[in-house]
JSON list of C-alpha atoms in Angstrom, two decimals:
[
{"chain": "A", "resi": 1, "resn": "MET", "atom": "CA", "xyz": [66.39, -68.18, -9.46]},
{"chain": "A", "resi": 2, "resn": "ILE", "atom": "CA", "xyz": [69.73, -70.46, -9.32]},
{"chain": "A", "resi": 3, "resn": "GLU", "atom": "CA", "xyz": [73.01, -69.40, -9.41]},
{"chain": "A", "resi": 4, "resn": "LEU", "atom": "CA", "xyz": [75.90, -70.79, -11.32]},
{"chain": "A", "resi": 5, "resn": "VAL", "atom": "CA", "xyz": [78.26, -70.81, -9.46]},
{"chain": "A", "resi": 6, "resn": "ARG", "atom": "CA", "xyz": [81.86, -69.72, -11.08]},
{"chain": "A", "resi": 7, "resn": "THR", "atom": "CA", "xyz": [84.38, -68.89, -8.49]},
{"chain": "A", "resi": 8, "resn": "ILE", "atom": "CA", "xyz": [86.28, -70.61, -5.56]},
{"chain": "A", "resi": 9, "resn": "GLU", "atom": "CA", "xyz": [84.84, -68.43, -2.08]},
{"chain": "A", "resi": 10, "resn": "PRO", "atom": "CA", "xyz": [86.08, -70.20, 1.19]},
{"chain": "A", "resi": 11, "resn": "ARG", "atom": "CA", "xyz": [82.44, -69.39, 2.79]},
{"chain": "A", "resi": 12, "resn": "LEU", "atom": "CA", "xyz": [80.38, -70.40, 0.12]},
{"chain": "A", "resi": 13, "resn": "ILE", "atom": "CA", "xyz": [82.79, -73.58, -0.36]},
{"chain": "A", "resi": 14, "resn": "GLN", "atom": "CA", "xyz": [82.06, -73.91, 3.33]},
{"chain": "A", "resi": 15, "resn": "ARG", "atom": "CA", "xyz": [78.19, -73.84, 3.21]},
{"chain": "A", "resi": 16, "resn": "LEU", "atom": "CA", "xyz": [78.31, -76.16, 0.12]},
{"chain": "A", "resi": 17, "resn": "VAL", "atom": "CA", "xyz": [80.56, -78.82, 2.85]},
{"chain": "A", "resi": 18, "resn": "GLN", "atom": "CA", "xyz": [77.46, -78.22, 5.19]},
{"chain": "A", "resi": 19, "resn": "LEU", "atom": "CA", "xyz": [74.66, -78.98, 3.13]},
{"chain": "A", "resi": 20, "resn": "GLU", "atom": "CA", "xyz": [76.46, -82.18, 1.93]},
{"chain": "A", "resi": 21, "resn": "THR", "atom": "CA", "xyz": [77.15, -83.04, 5.49]},
{"chain": "A", "resi": 22, "resn": "GLU", "atom": "CA", "xyz": [73.67, -82.57, 6.57]},
{"chain": "A", "resi": 23, "resn": "ALA", "atom": "CA", "xyz": [72.69, -84.62, 3.45]},
{"chain": "A", "resi": 24, "resn": "PHE", "atom": "CA", "xyz": [74.71, -87.24, 3.26]},
{"chain": "A", "resi": 25, "resn": "GLY", "atom": "CA", "xyz": [77.13, -87.48, 6.46]},
{"chain": "A", "resi": 26, "resn": "ALA", "atom": "CA", "xyz": [80.58, -88.89, 5.98]},
{"chain": "A", "resi": 27, "resn": "GLY", "atom": "CA", "xyz": [79.52, -89.35, 2.01]},
{"chain": "A", "resi": 28, "resn": "GLY", "atom": "CA", "xyz": [78.78, -85.87, 1.39]},
{"chain": "A", "resi": 29, "resn": "MET", "atom": "CA", "xyz": [81.06, -83.18, -0.62]},
{"chain": "A", "resi": 30, "resn": "ASN", "atom": "CA", "xyz": [83.79, -81.81, 0.79]},
{"chain": "A", "resi": 31, "resn": "GLU", "atom": "CA", "xyz": [86.40, -78.92, -0.62]},
{"chain": "A", "resi": 32, "resn": "TRP", "atom": "CA", "xyz": [88.50, -82.14, -2.42]},
{"chain": "A", "resi": 33, "resn": "HIS", "atom": "CA", "xyz": [85.65, -82.83, -4.49]},
{"chain": "A", "resi": 34, "resn": "LEU", "atom": "CA", "xyz": [83.67, -78.90, -5.01]},
{"chain": "A", "resi": 35, "resn": "VAL", "atom": "CA", "xyz": [86.52, -77.02, -5.99]},
{"chain": "A", "resi": 36, "resn": "PRO", "atom": "CA", "xyz": [87.17, -79.55, -9.44]},
{"chain": "A", "resi": 37, "resn": "LEU", "atom": "CA", "xyz": [83.78, -79.88, -9.63]},
{"chain": "A", "resi": 38, "resn": "ILE", "atom": "CA", "xyz": [82.94, -75.47, -9.61]},
{"chain": "A", "resi": 39, "resn": "ARG", "atom": "CA", "xyz": [85.94, -75.23, -12.28]},
{"chain": "A", "resi": 40, "resn": "HIS", "atom": "CA", "xyz": [85.42, -78.31, -14.30]},
{"chain": "A", "resi": 41, "resn": "GLY", "atom": "CA", "xyz": [81.81, -78.76, -14.04]},
{"chain": "A", "resi": 42, "resn": "ARG", "atom": "CA", "xyz": [78.46, -77.00, -13.00]},
{"chain": "A", "resi": 43, "resn": "VAL", "atom": "CA", "xyz": [77.57, -76.51, -9.35]},
{"chain": "A", "resi": 44, "resn": "TYR", "atom": "CA", "xyz": [74.12, -74.72, -8.62]},
{"chain": "A", "resi": 45, "resn": "VAL", "atom": "CA", "xyz": [73.11, -73.01, -5.65]},
{"chain": "A", "resi": 46, "resn": "ILE", "atom": "CA", "xyz": [69.72, -71.51, -4.61]},
{"chain": "A", "resi": 47, "resn": "ARG", "atom": "CA", "xyz": [69.21, -69.03, -2.28]},
{"chain": "A", "resi": 48, "resn": "GLU", "atom": "CA", "xyz": [67.13, -67.80, 0.25]},
{"chain": "A", "resi": 49, "resn": "ASN", "atom": "CA", "xyz": [67.37, -64.25, 1.82]},
{"chain": "A", "resi": 50, "resn": "HIS", "atom": "CA", "xyz": [70.71, -64.17, 0.61]},
{"chain": "A", "resi": 51, "resn": "GLU", "atom": "CA", "xyz": [71.77, -67.59, 2.53]},
{"chain": "A", "resi": 52, "resn": "VAL", "atom": "CA", "xyz": [72.79, -70.64, -0.32]},
{"chain": "A", "resi": 53, "resn": "VAL", "atom": "CA", "xyz": [69.92, -73.11, 1.14]},
{"chain": "A", "resi": 54, "resn": "GLY", "atom": "CA", "xyz": [70.37, -75.69, -2.00]},
{"chain": "A", "resi": 55, "resn": "ALA", "atom": "CA", "xyz": [73.08, -77.17, -4.08]},
{"chain": "A", "resi": 56, "resn": "VAL", "atom": "CA", "xyz": [73.52, -78.79, -6.89]},
{"chain": "A", "resi": 57, "resn": "GLN", "atom": "CA", "xyz": [76.86, -80.67, -8.73]},
{"chain": "A", "resi": 58, "resn": "TYR", "atom": "CA", "xyz": [76.85, -82.40, -12.67]},
{"chain": "A", "resi": 59, "resn": "MET", "atom": "CA", "xyz": [79.77, -83.76, -14.32]},
{"chain": "A", "resi": 60, "resn": "LEU", "atom": "CA", "xyz": [79.95, -84.70, -18.20]},
{"chain": "A", "resi": 61, "resn": "ASP", "atom": "CA", "xyz": [80.20, -88.35, -18.91]},
{"chain": "A", "resi": 62, "resn": "TRP", "atom": "CA", "xyz": [83.26, -89.00, -21.41]},
{"chain": "A", "resi": 63, "resn": "ASP", "atom": "CA", "xyz": [82.03, -91.53, -22.85]},
{"chain": "A", "resi": 64, "resn": "PHE", "atom": "CA", "xyz": [78.84, -89.41, -24.39]},
{"chain": "A", "resi": 65, "resn": "PRO", "atom": "CA", "xyz": [79.51, -85.67, -23.80]},
{"chain": "A", "resi": 66, "resn": "GLN", "atom": "CA", "xyz": [76.01, -84.94, -24.32]},
{"chain": "A", "resi": 67, "resn": "ARG", "atom": "CA", "xyz": [75.27, -86.50, -20.59]},
{"chain": "A", "resi": 68, "resn": "ALA", "atom": "CA", "xyz": [75.10, -84.44, -17.65]},
{"chain": "A", "resi": 69, "resn": "TYR", "atom": "CA", "xyz": [75.54, -86.64, -14.42]},
{"chain": "A", "resi": 70, "resn": "MET", "atom": "CA", "xyz": [73.73, -85.26, -11.37]},
{"chain": "A", "resi": 71, "resn": "VAL", "atom": "CA", "xyz": [76.20, -85.87, -8.40]},
{"chain": "A", "resi": 72, "resn": "GLY", "atom": "CA", "xyz": [74.73, -84.94, -5.97]},
{"chain": "A", "resi": 73, "resn": "VAL", "atom": "CA", "xyz": [71.65, -82.44, -4.85]},
{"chain": "A", "resi": 74, "resn": "SER", "atom": "CA", "xyz": [71.31, -81.32, -0.97]},
{"chain": "A", "resi": 75, "resn": "ILE", "atom": "CA", "xyz": [68.65, -79.38, 0.20]},
{"chain": "A", "resi": 76, "resn": "SER", "atom": "CA", "xyz": [68.69, -77.27, 4.02]},
{"chain": "A", "resi": 77, "resn": "ARG", "atom": "CA", "xyz": [66.62, -79.19, 6.26]},
{"chain": "A", "resi": 78, "resn": "GLU", "atom": "CA", "xyz": [65.72, -75.58, 7.55]},
{"chain": "A", "resi": 79, "resn": "VAL", "atom": "CA", "xyz": [63.78, -75.28, 3.80]},
{"chain": "A", "resi": 80, "resn": "ARG", "atom": "CA", "xyz": [63.09, -78.88, 2.81]},
{"chain": "A", "resi": 81, "resn": "GLY", "atom": "CA", "xyz": [59.27, -79.73, 1.50]},
{"chain": "A", "resi": 82, "resn": "ARG", "atom": "CA", "xyz": [58.36, -76.46, -0.13]},
{"chain": "A", "resi": 83, "resn": "GLY", "atom": "CA", "xyz": [59.66, -76.86, -3.59]},
{"chain": "A", "resi": 84, "resn": "LEU", "atom": "CA", "xyz": [63.03, -75.37, -3.35]},
{"chain": "A", "resi": 85, "resn": "GLY", "atom": "CA", "xyz": [64.79, -78.69, -4.46]},
{"chain": "A", "resi": 86, "resn": "THR", "atom": "CA", "xyz": [62.64, -79.18, -7.51]},
{"chain": "A", "resi": 87, "resn": "LYS", "atom": "CA", "xyz": [62.45, -75.78, -8.74]},
{"chain": "A", "resi": 88, "resn": "LEU", "atom": "CA", "xyz": [66.44, -76.03, -8.01]},
{"chain": "A", "resi": 89, "resn": "LEU", "atom": "CA", "xyz": [66.66, -79.35, -10.27]},
{"chain": "A", "resi": 90, "resn": "ARG", "atom": "CA", "xyz": [64.32, -78.07, -12.93]},
{"chain": "A", "resi": 91, "resn": "GLU", "atom": "CA", "xyz": [66.18, -74.33, -13.45]},
{"chain": "A", "resi": 92, "resn": "SER", "atom": "CA", "xyz": [70.31, -76.40, -13.63]},
{"chain": "A", "resi": 93, "resn": "ILE", "atom": "CA", "xyz": [68.20, -78.28, -15.85]},
{"chain": "A", "resi": 94, "resn": "LEU", "atom": "CA", "xyz": [67.34, -76.06, -18.24]},
{"chain": "A", "resi": 95, "resn": "ALA", "atom": "CA", "xyz": [70.68, -74.41, -17.59]},
{"chain": "A", "resi": 96, "resn": "LEU", "atom": "CA", "xyz": [72.24, -77.19, -19.01]},
{"chain": "A", "resi": 97, "resn": "ALA", "atom": "CA", "xyz": [70.05, -77.65, -22.17]},
{"chain": "A", "resi": 98, "resn": "GLN", "atom": "CA", "xyz": [71.68, -74.27, -22.85]},
{"chain": "A", "resi": 99, "resn": "ASP", "atom": "CA", "xyz": [74.76, -75.75, -23.40]},
{"chain": "A", "resi": 100, "resn": "HIS", "atom": "CA", "xyz": [73.52, -78.46, -25.36]},
{"chain": "A", "resi": 101, "resn": "ILE", "atom": "CA", "xyz": [73.04, -81.41, -22.93]},
{"chain": "A", "resi": 102, "resn": "GLU", "atom": "CA", "xyz": [70.95, -83.89, -24.23]},
{"chain": "A", "resi": 103, "resn": "GLN", "atom": "CA", "xyz": [70.63, -86.52, -21.38]},
{"chain": "A", "resi": 104, "resn": "VAL", "atom": "CA", "xyz": [71.07, -85.95, -17.12]},
{"chain": "A", "resi": 105, "resn": "GLU", "atom": "CA", "xyz": [71.82, -88.84, -15.31]},
{"chain": "A", "resi": 106, "resn": "LEU", "atom": "CA", "xyz": [71.23, -89.82, -12.03]},
{"chain": "A", "resi": 107, "resn": "THR", "atom": "CA", "xyz": [71.39, -92.18, -9.01]},
{"chain": "A", "resi": 108, "resn": "VAL", "atom": "CA", "xyz": [69.56, -93.02, -5.73]},
{"chain": "A", "resi": 109, "resn": "ASP", "atom": "CA", "xyz": [69.14, -95.24, -2.82]},
{"chain": "A", "resi": 110, "resn": "PRO", "atom": "CA", "xyz": [66.03, -97.32, -4.53]},
{"chain": "A", "resi": 111, "resn": "ASP", "atom": "CA", "xyz": [64.92, -97.07, -1.31]},
{"chain": "A", "resi": 112, "resn": "ASN", "atom": "CA", "xyz": [64.39, -93.08, -0.65]},
{"chain": "A", "resi": 113, "resn": "ALA", "atom": "CA", "xyz": [60.77, -93.10, -2.37]},
{"chain": "A", "resi": 114, "resn": "ALA", "atom": "CA", "xyz": [60.52, -89.55, -1.77]},
{"chain": "A", "resi": 115, "resn": "ALA", "atom": "CA", "xyz": [63.55, -88.56, -4.15]},
{"chain": "A", "resi": 116, "resn": "ILE", "atom": "CA", "xyz": [62.28, -90.61, -6.52]},
{"chain": "A", "resi": 117, "resn": "ALA", "atom": "CA", "xyz": [58.62, -89.58, -6.88]},
{"chain": "A", "resi": 118, "resn": "VAL", "atom": "CA", "xyz": [60.16, -85.99, -7.84]},
{"chain": "A", "resi": 119, "resn": "TYR", "atom": "CA", "xyz": [62.11, -87.89, -9.59]},
{"chain": "A", "resi": 120, "resn": "GLU", "atom": "CA", "xyz": [59.74, -89.14, -12.07]},
{"chain": "A", "resi": 121, "resn": "LYS", "atom": "CA", "xyz": [56.50, -87.49, -11.14]},
{"chain": "A", "resi": 122, "resn": "LYS", "atom": "CA", "xyz": [57.63, -83.76, -10.83]},
{"chain": "A", "resi": 123, "resn": "LEU", "atom": "CA", "xyz": [60.51, -83.92, -13.66]},
{"chain": "A", "resi": 124, "resn": "GLY", "atom": "CA", "xyz": [60.44, -86.59, -15.58]},
{"chain": "A", "resi": 125, "resn": "PHE", "atom": "CA", "xyz": [63.08, -88.81, -15.20]},
{"chain": "A", "resi": 126, "resn": "GLN", "atom": "CA", "xyz": [62.92, -92.50, -15.82]},
{"chain": "A", "resi": 127, "resn": "ALA", "atom": "CA", "xyz": [64.37, -95.58, -13.57]},
{"chain": "A", "resi": 128, "resn": "VAL", "atom": "CA", "xyz": [66.89, -97.63, -16.51]},
{"chain": "A", "resi": 129, "resn": "GLU", "atom": "CA", "xyz": [68.69, -99.89, -14.16]},
{"chain": "A", "resi": 130, "resn": "LEU", "atom": "CA", "xyz": [69.60, -101.15, -10.85]},
{"chain": "A", "resi": 131, "resn": "ARG", "atom": "CA", "xyz": [73.00, -101.34, -9.45]},
{"chain": "A", "resi": 132, "resn": "LEU", "atom": "CA", "xyz": [73.48, -103.54, -6.64]},
{"chain": "A", "resi": 133, "resn": "ASP", "atom": "CA", "xyz": [76.54, -102.85, -4.33]},
{"chain": "A", "resi": 134, "resn": "GLU", "atom": "CA", "xyz": [77.71, -99.54, -6.05]},
{"chain": "A", "resi": 135, "resn": "TYR", "atom": "CA", "xyz": [78.92, -97.88, -3.27]},
{"chain": "A", "resi": 136, "resn": "GLY", "atom": "CA", "xyz": [80.15, -101.19, -1.47]},
{"chain": "A", "resi": 137, "resn": "SER", "atom": "CA", "xyz": [78.46, -104.27, 0.45]},
{"chain": "A", "resi": 138, "resn": "GLY", "atom": "CA", "xyz": [74.28, -103.46, 0.18]},
{"chain": "A", "resi": 139, "resn": "GLU", "atom": "CA", "xyz": [74.90, -99.95, -1.01]},
{"chain": "A", "resi": 140, "resn": "ASN", "atom": "CA", "xyz": [72.18, -100.32, -4.41]},
{"chain": "A", "resi": 141, "resn": "ARG", "atom": "CA", "xyz": [71.48, -97.49, -6.71]},
{"chain": "A", "resi": 142, "resn": "LEU", "atom": "CA", "xyz": [68.75, -97.21, -9.03]},
{"chain": "A", "resi": 143, "resn": "VAL", "atom": "CA", "xyz": [70.30, -95.32, -12.48]},
{"chain": "A", "resi": 144, "resn": "MET", "atom": "CA", "xyz": [67.54, -92.55, -13.87]},
{"chain": "A", "resi": 145, "resn": "HIS", "atom": "CA", "xyz": [67.58, -90.93, -16.90]},
{"chain": "A", "resi": 146, "resn": "LEU", "atom": "CA", "xyz": [65.91, -87.79, -18.43]},
{"chain": "A", "resi": 147, "resn": "PRO", "atom": "CA", "xyz": [66.07, -87.16, -21.95]},
{"chain": "A", "resi": 148, "resn": "VAL", "atom": "CA", "xyz": [66.38, -82.97, -21.57]},
{"chain": "A", "resi": 149, "resn": "ALA", "atom": "CA", "xyz": [64.59, -82.97, -25.08]},
{"chain": "A", "resi": 150, "resn": "ALA", "atom": "CA", "xyz": [61.27, -83.92, -23.45]},
{"chain": "A", "resi": 151, "resn": "PHE", "atom": "CA", "xyz": [61.80, -81.84, -20.52]},
{"chain": "A", "resi": 152, "resn": "PRO", "atom": "CA", "xyz": [58.87, -79.90, -19.44]},
{"chain": "A", "resi": 153, "resn": "VAL", "atom": "CA", "xyz": [60.03, -76.25, -20.01]},
{"chain": "A", "resi": 154, "resn": "ARG", "atom": "CA", "xyz": [57.25, -74.37, -17.15]},
{"chain": "A", "resi": 155, "resn": "PRO", "atom": "CA", "xyz": [56.72, -75.54, -13.51]},
{"chain": "A", "resi": 156, "resn": "GLU", "atom": "CA", "xyz": [54.09, -78.00, -12.83]},
{"chain": "A", "resi": 157, "resn": "LYS", "atom": "CA", "xyz": [50.89, -76.43, -11.70]},
{"chain": "A", "resi": 158, "resn": "LYS", "atom": "CA", "xyz": [50.12, -77.56, -8.11]}
]
């Protein structure tokens, strides 16, 4: 079960920063990014044994308010490979659909084949653009879209 984060709790913020640093190093979000996203965007977490083991953050696109942009997703190293990240993404996208979101957009490192496979094969995202030097020289990003209306409601069977 995922949870929408609605309150600013220092311990939770600290854990989210820890997950972000583990996943993205210096490029991860800190409390200065997470607090506004909690207040003005959507931040969902997934827990295991009461411990937050993953998080995903979304913000709205001002030019297309029915589109949510996935700012980031991070899963604790200890639980990777068990499907919790896919579950977090699936359930958070279904929650966004309840908020009348029609499309989800994300960017991913085009060399991150594992993430791209999850986005395409398990969630239905489609690559729509390659942005060269998006975060600086050599930091390319693959843009992917998911039309929420086409999103599979039921989890895939293994």
